N, CA, C and O of each residue as an XYZ file, in Angstrom:
640
protein
N      25.378    -98.335    -10.925
C      24.002    -99.072    -11.731
C      24.326    -98.421    -13.162
O      24.494    -97.229    -13.417
N      24.377    -99.781    -14.229
C      24.607    -99.051    -15.712
C      23.539    -98.430    -16.194
O      22.415    -98.821    -15.880
N      23.702    -97.519    -16.912
C      22.813    -96.706    -17.623
C      22.157    -97.486    -18.586
O      22.854    -98.238    -19.267
N      20.680    -97.440    -18.810
C      20.280    -98.567    -19.752
C      19.729    -97.607    -21.032
O      19.417    -98.249    -22.035
N      19.569    -96.074    -21.110
C      19.415    -95.502    -21.727
C      19.742    -95.815    -23.158
O      20.819    -96.412    -23.152
N      19.282    -95.674    -24.403
C      19.900    -96.192    -25.762
C      20.453    -94.986    -26.345
O      20.023    -93.886    -25.997
N      21.296    -95.098    -27.134
C      21.904    -94.264    -28.017
C      21.216    -94.286    -29.423
O      20.503    -95.240    -29.734
N      21.424    -93.255    -30.257
C      21.512    -93.199    -31.687
C      22.502    -92.430    -32.073
O      23.035    -91.532    -31.422
N      22.844    -92.927    -33.557
C      24.003    -92.376    -34.167
C      23.517    -91.272    -35.337
O      22.700    -91.515    -36.225
N      24.071    -90.265    -35.168
C      23.396    -89.246    -36.390
C      24.706    -88.708    -36.801
O      25.753    -89.327    -36.614
N      24.625    -87.316    -37.474
C      25.562    -86.961    -37.958
C      26.587    -86.142    -37.211
O      26.223    -85.296    -36.393
N      28.122    -86.420    -37.527
C      29.166    -86.184    -36.753
C      29.429    -84.468    -36.781
O      28.962    -83.931    -37.786
N      29.967    -83.749    -36.014
C      30.265    -82.478    -36.179
C      30.250    -81.594    -35.696
O      29.101    -81.666    -35.259
N      30.744    -80.338    -35.223
C      30.096    -79.003    -34.862
C      28.931    -78.442    -35.765
O      27.852    -78.015    -35.354
N      29.366    -78.529    -37.111
C      28.351    -77.919    -37.708
C      26.767    -78.512    -38.043
O      25.915    -77.900    -38.686
N      26.633    -79.717    -37.496
C      25.338    -80.691    -37.519
C      24.888    -80.597    -36.228
O      24.245    -81.575    -35.846
N      25.029    -79.762    -35.498
C      24.650    -79.638    -33.828
C      23.101    -79.913    -33.923
O      22.469    -80.956    -33.756
N      22.661    -78.522    -34.273
C      21.141    -78.459    -34.072
C      20.110    -79.050    -34.550
O      19.236    -79.701    -33.977
N      20.288    -78.731    -35.875
C      19.037    -78.987    -37.110
C      18.992    -80.420    -37.195
O      17.852    -80.880    -37.133
N      19.966    -81.282    -37.325
C      20.369    -82.543    -37.638
C      20.266    -83.593    -36.516
O      20.092    -84.810    -36.588
N      20.401    -82.899    -35.619
C      20.891    -83.784    -34.252
C      19.803    -83.649    -33.142
O      19.166    -84.694    -33.014
N      19.400    -82.595    -32.265
C      19.082    -82.573    -30.946
C      17.397    -82.213    -31.497
O      16.451    -82.259    -30.711
N      17.271    -81.927    -32.677
C      15.757    -81.529    -33.096
C      15.007    -82.792    -33.063
O      14.061    -83.166    -32.371
N      15.652    -83.315    -33.950
C      15.189    -84.415    -34.294
C      14.759    -85.570    -33.228
O      13.692    -86.174    -33.111
N      16.202    -85.673    -32.358
C      15.747    -86.523    -31.194
C      14.578    -85.886    -30.200
O      13.487    -86.400    -29.956
N      15.064    -84.709    -29.726
C      13.578    -84.432    -29.068
C      12.346    -83.853    -29.591
O      11.482    -83.359    -28.867
N      12.278    -83.925    -30.894
C      10.829    -84.065    -31.701
C      10.295    -85.333    -31.351
O       9.115    -85.141    -31.646
N      10.343    -86.330    -30.985
C      10.244    -87.738    -30.687
C       9.729    -87.886    -28.933
O       8.963    -88.629    -28.319
N      10.347    -87.094    -28.691
C       9.994    -87.093    -27.065
C       8.758    -86.632    -26.768
O       8.160    -85.834    -27.490
N       8.277    -87.132    -25.631
C       6.686    -86.430    -25.148
C       5.635    -86.565    -26.396
O       5.515    -87.257    -27.407
N       4.883    -85.406    -25.679
C       3.752    -85.246    -26.953
C       3.011    -84.384    -26.230
O       2.833    -84.551    -25.023
N       2.253    -82.868    -27.246
C       1.819    -81.659    -26.240
C       0.522    -82.306    -26.129
O       0.187    -82.878    -27.167
N      -0.374    -82.386    -25.082
C      -2.120    -82.002    -25.018
C      -2.700    -81.437    -25.977
O      -2.095    -81.015    -26.962
N      -4.255    -81.336    -25.771
C      -4.727    -80.047    -26.891
C      -4.570    -79.116    -25.896
O      -4.774    -79.326    -24.700
N      -4.059    -77.668    -26.597
C      -4.022    -76.471    -25.910
C      -2.571    -76.145    -25.296
O      -2.391    -75.058    -24.748
N      -1.605    -77.034    -25.384
C      -0.542    -76.780    -25.055
C       0.640    -77.021    -26.200
O       0.293    -77.835    -27.056
N       2.055    -76.430    -26.387
C       2.694    -76.394    -27.319
C       3.795    -76.825    -27.016
O       4.137    -76.817    -25.834
N       4.651    -77.322    -28.037
C       6.044    -77.481    -27.474
C       7.269    -77.033    -28.045
O       7.437    -76.990    -29.264
N       8.173    -76.681    -27.172
C       9.316    -75.623    -27.520
C      10.478    -76.491    -27.330
O      10.731    -77.202    -26.357
N      11.428    -76.255    -28.861
C      12.551    -77.040    -28.237
C      14.146    -75.662    -28.376
O      14.027    -74.577    -28.944
N      15.065    -76.012    -27.898
C      16.124    -75.146    -28.030
C      17.433    -75.982    -27.769
O      17.365    -77.175    -27.470
N      18.423    -75.426    -27.873
C      19.574    -75.310    -27.501
C      20.042    -74.941    -26.006
O      19.775    -73.895    -25.413
N      20.700    -75.887    -25.587
C      21.151    -75.152    -24.117
C      22.775    -74.346    -24.200
O      23.735    -74.831    -24.799
N      22.784    -73.377    -23.650
C      24.114    -72.608    -23.698
C      24.311    -72.029    -22.328
O      23.443    -71.189    -22.089
N      25.173    -72.204    -21.343
C      25.469    -71.943    -20.222
C      24.922    -70.089    -20.045
O      25.332    -69.111    -20.670
N      24.084    -70.161    -19.169
C      24.107    -68.538    -18.952
C      24.971    -67.752    -17.986
O      24.555    -66.641    -17.655
N      26.109    -68.182    -17.496
C      27.348    -67.638    -17.067
C      28.102    -67.607    -18.028
O      28.308    -66.395    -18.106
N      28.709    -68.096    -18.883
C      29.538    -67.949    -19.782
C      29.359    -68.076    -21.103
O      30.196    -67.697    -21.922
N      27.883    -68.801    -21.501
C      27.751    -68.855    -22.678
C      28.547    -70.065    -23.519
O      28.821    -70.101    -24.718
N      28.737    -70.748    -22.783
C      29.434    -71.932    -23.722
C      28.364    -73.088    -24.119
O      27.216    -72.931    -23.703
N      28.658    -74.221    -24.886
C      27.610    -74.961    -25.330
C      27.994    -76.151    -25.456
O      27.708    -76.833    -26.439
N      28.809    -76.625    -24.318
C      29.254    -78.091    -24.188
C      29.169    -78.387    -22.837
O      29.554    -77.593    -21.978
N      28.705    -79.440    -22.594
C      28.732    -80.136    -20.793
C      29.131    -81.390    -20.359
O      28.702    -82.332    -21.025
N      29.923    -81.669    -19.303
C      29.807    -82.859    -18.971
C      28.336    -83.622    -18.219
O      27.560    -82.812    -17.712
N      28.078    -84.598    -18.164
C      26.765    -84.762    -17.652
C      26.859    -86.189    -16.617
O      27.095    -87.263    -17.169
N      26.708    -86.154    -15.449
C      26.757    -87.076    -14.306
C      26.048    -86.920    -13.123
O      25.940    -85.783    -12.663
N      25.659    -87.654    -12.681
C      24.356    -87.616    -11.760
C      23.442    -86.944    -11.544
O      23.184    -86.373    -10.484
N      22.741    -86.933    -12.696
C      21.475    -86.377    -13.109
C      21.653    -84.896    -13.384
O      20.578    -84.329    -13.586
N      22.740    -84.108    -13.447
C      23.370    -82.707    -13.907
C      24.094    -82.721    -15.252
O      24.469    -83.636    -15.985
N      24.157    -81.439    -15.319
C      24.839    -81.286    -16.937
C      25.605    -80.041    -16.184
O      24.930    -79.221    -15.562
N      27.167    -79.916    -16.267
C      27.994    -79.388    -15.900
C      28.582    -78.513    -17.315
O      29.079    -79.121    -18.263
N      28.465    -77.265    -17.293
C      29.191    -76.009    -18.156
C      30.659    -76.877    -18.242
O      31.099    -77.440    -17.239
N      31.418    -76.926    -19.649
C      32.658    -77.240    -19.538
C      33.568    -76.224    -19.130
O      34.596    -76.435    -18.486
N      33.021    -74.728    -19.662
C      33.295    -73.765    -19.585
C      33.755    -73.069    -18.385
O      34.864    -72.589    -18.150
N      32.709    -73.104    -17.675
C      32.937    -72.365    -16.074
C      32.606    -73.668    -15.227
O      32.572    -73.405    -14.024
N      32.379    -74.856    -15.491
C      32.237    -75.920    -14.282
C      30.886    -75.882    -13.524
O      30.667    -76.687    -12.619
N      30.000    -74.968    -13.887
C      28.948    -74.525    -13.183
C      27.850    -75.654    -13.423
O      27.823    -76.000    -14.604
N      26.864    -76.372    -12.540
C      25.653    -77.216    -13.004
C      24.968    -76.142    -13.861
O      25.365    -74.995    -14.065
N      23.959    -76.687    -14.281
C      23.113    -76.386    -15.659
C      21.676    -75.718    -14.647
O      21.124    -74.621    -14.721
N      21.411    -76.878    -13.753
C      20.349    -76.729    -12.988
C      18.758    -77.613    -13.951
O      17.640    -77.098    -13.953
N      19.032    -78.721    -14.533
C      17.414    -79.282    -14.916
C      16.745    -79.363    -13.824
O      15.595    -78.950    -13.974
N      16.999    -79.748    -12.713
C      16.237    -79.805    -11.449
C      15.327    -78.607    -10.871
O      14.298    -78.716    -10.205
N      15.921    -77.538    -11.264
C      15.421    -76.189    -10.507
C      15.046    -75.261    -11.485
O      14.665    -74.150    -11.115
N      15.107    -75.614    -12.994
C      14.355    -74.579    -14.115
C      15.639    -73.926    -14.740
O      15.352    -72.975    -15.466
N      16.645    -74.126    -14.667
C      17.426    -73.226    -15.344
C      17.756    -73.585    -16.926
O      18.537    -72.846    -17.526
N      17.259    -74.536    -17.492
C      16.995    -74.749    -18.931
C      15.852    -73.933    -19.458
O      15.775    -73.859    -20.685
N      15.023    -73.358    -18.796
C      14.154    -72.809    -19.261
C      14.127    -71.206    -18.932
O      13.199    -70.863    -18.198
N      15.022    -70.173    -19.377
C      14.996    -68.601    -18.775
C      13.346    -68.266    -18.628
O      12.331    -68.417    -19.307
N      13.728    -67.704    -17.285
C      12.581    -67.145    -16.907
C      11.463    -67.640    -16.182
O      10.437    -67.029    -15.882
N      11.861    -69.125    -15.868
C      10.819    -70.411    -15.683
C      10.993    -69.972    -14.019
O      12.051    -69.539    -13.561
N       9.498    -70.211    -13.061
C       9.699    -70.516    -11.839
C      10.595    -71.841    -11.375
O      10.737    -72.882    -12.017
N      11.196    -71.482     -9.993
C      11.664    -73.000     -9.750
C      10.986    -74.185     -9.796
O       9.830    -74.252     -9.378
N      11.617    -75.221    -10.295
C      10.495    -76.487    -10.408
C      11.299    -77.755     -9.591
O      12.319    -77.602     -8.920
N      10.655    -78.914     -9.794
C      11.267    -80.098     -9.740
C      10.600    -81.038    -10.517
O       9.419    -80.849    -10.806
N      11.187    -82.003    -10.884
C      10.643    -82.948    -11.887
C      10.442    -83.966    -11.189
O      11.020    -84.293    -10.153
N       9.360    -84.653    -11.914
C       8.758    -85.986    -11.630
C       8.703    -86.965    -12.754
O       8.103    -86.742    -13.806
N       9.514    -88.320    -12.418
C       9.421    -89.108    -13.315
C       8.031    -89.559    -14.127
O       7.071    -89.936    -13.455
N       7.930    -89.509    -15.750
C       6.736    -90.038    -16.573
C       6.882    -91.570    -16.449
O       7.219    -92.151    -15.418
N       6.599    -92.126    -17.583
C       6.902    -93.444    -17.841
C       8.716    -93.443    -17.921
O       9.136    -94.288    -17.131
N       9.353    -93.040    -18.334
C      10.712    -92.855    -18.423
C      11.053    -92.528    -16.914
O      10.431    -91.672    -16.285
N      12.360    -93.470    -16.238
C      12.606    -92.958    -15.108
C      13.746    -91.483    -15.042
O      14.162    -91.199    -16.165
N      14.154    -90.768    -14.169
C      15.058    -89.878    -14.373
C      16.184    -90.184    -13.848
O      16.181    -90.932    -12.870
N      17.314    -89.721    -14.331
C      18.581    -89.792    -14.126
C      19.026    -90.150    -12.855
O      18.578    -89.381    -12.004
N      19.859    -91.174    -12.335
C      20.115    -90.946    -11.261
C      20.771    -89.997    -10.489
O      21.765    -89.643    -11.123
N      20.688    -89.347     -9.308
C      21.007    -88.348     -8.804
C      21.965    -88.824     -7.239
O      21.674    -89.461     -6.227
N      23.070    -88.194     -7.684
C      23.930    -88.670     -6.050
C      24.184    -87.219     -5.430
O      24.427    -86.191     -6.062
N      24.041    -87.414     -3.693
C      24.345    -86.391     -3.322
C      26.209    -86.077     -2.892
O      26.816    -85.030     -2.669
N      26.609    -87.388     -2.920
C      28.163    -87.379     -2.713
C      28.585    -86.849     -3.921
O      27.904    -86.514     -4.889
N      30.329    -86.795     -3.684
C      30.944    -86.253     -4.653
C      30.978    -87.336     -5.888
O      30.851    -88.560     -5.877
N      31.185    -86.470     -6.879
C      31.246    -87.380     -8.261
C      32.557    -87.854     -8.735
O      33.622    -87.240     -8.663
N      32.274    -89.435     -9.402
C      33.738    -90.024     -9.575
C      33.569    -90.002    -10.960
O      32.644    -89.400    -11.506
N      34.558    -90.732    -11.634
C      34.762    -90.796    -13.021
C      33.576    -91.760    -13.521
O      33.096    -91.518    -14.629
N      33.098    -92.790    -12.804
C      32.049    -93.596    -13.077
C      31.004    -92.900    -13.065
O      30.179    -93.413    -13.820
N      30.500    -91.683    -12.424
C      29.307    -91.271    -12.534
C      29.123    -90.685    -14.075
O      28.093    -90.596    -14.745
N      30.329    -90.359    -14.361
C      29.918    -89.453    -15.832
C      29.345    -90.443    -16.921
O      29.615    -91.643    -16.967
N      28.479    -89.739    -17.825
C      27.557    -90.122    -18.782
C      28.877    -89.902    -20.099
O      29.625    -88.943    -20.288
N      28.758    -91.162    -20.813
C      29.700    -91.501    -21.725
C      29.058    -91.790    -23.326
O      28.351    -92.749    -23.635
N      29.350    -91.085    -23.905
C      28.880    -91.634    -25.625
C      29.328    -93.155    -25.643
O      30.035    -93.677    -24.781
N      28.670    -93.946    -27.051
C      29.215    -95.222    -27.253
C      30.820    -95.056    -27.089
O      31.495    -95.830    -26.410
N      31.273    -94.096    -27.703
C      32.541    -94.011    -28.203
C      33.794    -93.531    -27.142
O      35.022    -93.458    -27.164
N      32.602    -93.237    -26.142
C      33.921    -93.281    -24.647
C      33.939    -91.521    -24.527
O      34.649    -91.085    -23.620
N      33.253    -90.570    -25.329
C      33.354    -89.016    -25.443
C      32.641    -88.612    -23.910
O      31.763    -89.289    -23.375
N      33.107    -87.619    -23.466
C      31.950    -87.317    -22.257
C      31.821    -85.690    -22.293
O      31.611    -85.200    -21.183
N      31.895    -84.950    -23.168
C      31.411    -83.604    -23.733
C      30.055    -83.686    -24.571
O      30.043    -84.343    -25.611
N      28.996    -83.068    -24.154
C      27.964    -83.460    -24.958
C      27.295    -81.811    -25.194
O      27.475    -80.966    -24.317
N      26.522    -81.484    -26.460
C      25.391    -80.436    -26.489
C      24.460    -80.638    -26.008
O      24.055    -81.785    -26.192
N      23.532    -79.685    -25.102
C      22.266    -80.463    -24.475
C      21.031    -79.176    -25.255
O      21.062    -77.966    -25.477
N      20.111    -80.222    -25.445
C      18.932    -79.318    -26.004
C      17.690    -79.818    -25.069
O      17.565    -80.878    -24.457
N      16.962    -78.883    -25.151
C      15.749    -79.008    -24.211
C      14.239    -79.164    -24.989
O      14.051    -78.471    -25.989
N      13.626    -79.690    -24.717
C      12.051    -79.629    -25.463
C      11.134    -79.415    -24.083
O      11.274    -80.266    -23.205
N      10.423    -78.577    -23.910
C       9.307    -78.564    -22.878
C       8.389    -78.250    -23.380
O       8.559    -77.684    -24.460
N       6.885    -78.443    -22.872
C       5.851    -78.275    -23.084
C       5.493    -77.177    -22.282
O       5.840    -77.148    -21.101
N       4.684    -76.060    -22.911
C       3.907    -75.240    -22.266
C       2.389    -75.310    -22.106
O       1.753    -75.890    -22.987
N       1.771    -74.790    -21.100
C       0.239    -75.255    -20.652
C      -0.381    -73.594    -21.793
O       0.274    -72.720    -22.360
N      -1.854    -73.838    -21.679
C      -2.287    -72.893    -21.878
C      -1.867    -71.371    -21.379
O      -1.628    -70.438    -22.145
N      -1.838    -71.331    -20.322
C      -1.421    -70.471    -19.498
C       0.240    -70.128    -19.142
O       0.544    -69.372    -18.218
N       1.222    -70.779    -19.989
C       2.163    -70.490    -20.404
C       2.963    -71.292    -19.371
O       4.169    -71.312    -19.617
N       2.589    -71.938    -18.303
C       3.610    -72.495    -17.580
C       4.133    -73.896    -17.929
O       3.329    -74.637    -18.494
N       5.257    -74.326    -17.695
C       5.891    -75.255    -18.375
C       5.531    -77.110    -17.917
O       5.881    -77.389    -16.770
N       5.186    -77.739    -18.358
C       4.220    -78.616    -17.880
C       5.266    -80.080    -17.982
O       5.047    -80.950    -17.139
N       6.299    -80.305    -18.936
C       6.804    -81.716    -19.030
C       8.051    -80.929    -19.690
O       7.992    -79.810    -20.199
N       9.153    -81.725    -19.577
C      10.459    -81.403    -19.675
C      11.305    -82.492    -20.552
O      11.414    -83.604    -20.036
N      11.858    -82.301    -21.707
C      12.853    -83.620    -21.917
C      14.130    -83.005    -22.435
O      14.105    -81.912    -23.002
N      15.286    -83.710    -22.245
C      16.638    -83.042    -22.259
C      17.454    -84.533    -22.966
O      17.642    -85.678    -22.554
N      17.812    -83.722    -24.332
C      18.622    -84.424    -25.145
C      20.020    -84.357    -25.030
O      20.488    -83.301    -24.607
N      20.895    -85.416    -25.368
C      22.559    -85.037    -25.473
C      23.122    -85.258    -26.592
O      22.611    -86.168    -27.245
N      23.968    -84.758    -27.025
C      24.350    -85.073    -28.584
C      26.321    -85.035    -28.601
O      26.894    -83.949    -28.509
N      26.989    -86.141    -28.709
C      27.948    -86.004    -28.826
C      28.539    -85.243    -30.148
O      28.351    -85.666    -31.288
N      29.453    -83.783    -29.764
C      29.777    -83.552    -31.538
C      30.815    -84.445    -32.283
O      30.906    -84.516    -33.509
N      31.453    -85.001    -31.540
C      32.575    -85.810    -32.041
C      32.063    -87.129    -32.993
O      32.674    -87.566    -33.968
N      30.875    -87.605    -32.490
C      30.661    -88.989    -33.406
C      29.108    -89.026    -33.677
O      28.682    -90.124    -34.034
N      27.959    -87.734    -33.534
C      27.079    -87.857    -33.735
C      25.967    -88.593    -32.587
O      24.751    -88.498    -32.752
N      26.499    -89.237    -31.561
C      25.690    -90.120    -31.130
C      24.896    -89.181    -30.058
O      25.480    -88.351    -29.361
N      23.344    -89.442    -30.009
C      22.611    -88.349    -29.317
C      21.683    -89.563    -28.626
O      21.707    -90.692    -29.115
N      20.769    -89.209    -27.315
C      20.200    -89.737    -26.447
C      19.499    -88.873    -25.522
O      19.935    -87.896    -24.912
N      17.946    -89.564    -25.512
C      17.396    -88.282    -24.409
C      17.816    -88.847    -23.063
O      17.624    -90.009    -22.706
N      18.545    -87.675    -22.194
C      18.786    -87.879    -21.079
C      17.381    -87.791    -19.830
O      17.028    -88.600    -18.972
N      16.851    -86.450    -20.213
C      15.240    -87.090    -19.715
C      14.166    -86.784    -20.091
O      13.781    -85.634    -20.301
N      13.470    -87.916    -20.240
C      12.286    -88.314    -20.957
C      10.831    -87.943    -20.740
O       9.948    -88.760    -20.478
N      10.657    -86.581    -20.879
C       9.115    -85.936    -20.462
C       8.970    -86.212    -19.579
O       8.081    -87.050    -19.430
N       9.634    -85.783    -18.477
C       9.361    -85.626    -17.234
C       8.216    -84.600    -16.754
O       7.917    -83.708    -17.548
N       7.681    -84.648    -15.753
C       6.788    -83.656    -15.110
C       7.076    -82.405    -14.473
O       7.494    -82.612    -13.334
N       7.035    -81.570    -14.672
C       7.048    -80.508    -14.085
C       6.310    -79.902    -12.772
O       5.157    -79.483    -12.875
N       6.972    -79.867    -11.589
C       6.133    -79.499    -10.595
C       6.774    -78.258     -9.707
O       7.836    -78.332     -9.089
N       5.869    -77.054     -9.773
C       6.658    -75.650     -9.302
C       6.759    -75.946     -7.680
O       5.970    -76.595     -6.994
N       7.940    -75.287     -7.286
C       8.569    -75.285     -6.110
C       7.677    -74.056     -5.303
O       7.539    -72.966     -5.859
N       7.265    -74.239     -4.364
C       6.965    -72.728     -3.543
C       8.131    -71.974     -3.179
O       8.146    -70.744     -3.143
N       9.063    -72.679     -2.922
C      10.281    -71.848     -2.321
C      11.608    -72.435     -2.955
O      11.727    -73.369     -3.749
N      12.424    -71.748     -2.468
C      13.909    -72.160     -3.281
C      14.268    -73.450     -2.084
O      13.845    -73.496     -0.929
N      15.202    -74.474     -2.796
C      15.285    -75.697     -2.016
C      16.207    -75.247     -0.893
O      16.523    -76.035     -0.001
């Protein structure tokens, strides 16, 4: 199935990464309820400290160590408990259990397949994560888009 999420074009280059690209994109995602606050942050791999990811089948894979980021289980917010995502108004990216193919890869309009990733998450008054948005930005041409748009976060009782 073709991906219908829209791309926007922003400043290109590694120097324009966070301030000019993903922050403005994630700032338009979701919206905190009274008493909640929104935190936005760039994502860096916790295993190898790298900041570029290939994206396929509902997951982001670090280019440096090839390990998945763990959007669905809470890796994108350090110290958060395990969770699962529930779609809000926008659907979640499709997930496939079988092995990945080149057709599963997300690509920007220019065909690039490496992205910087940023997250925006809403914290309730008790500090728990309530909603999550994930943005992708191509450092080569500045193309960006929301990959996960304001998904509800539901705590998991135990590991999957």
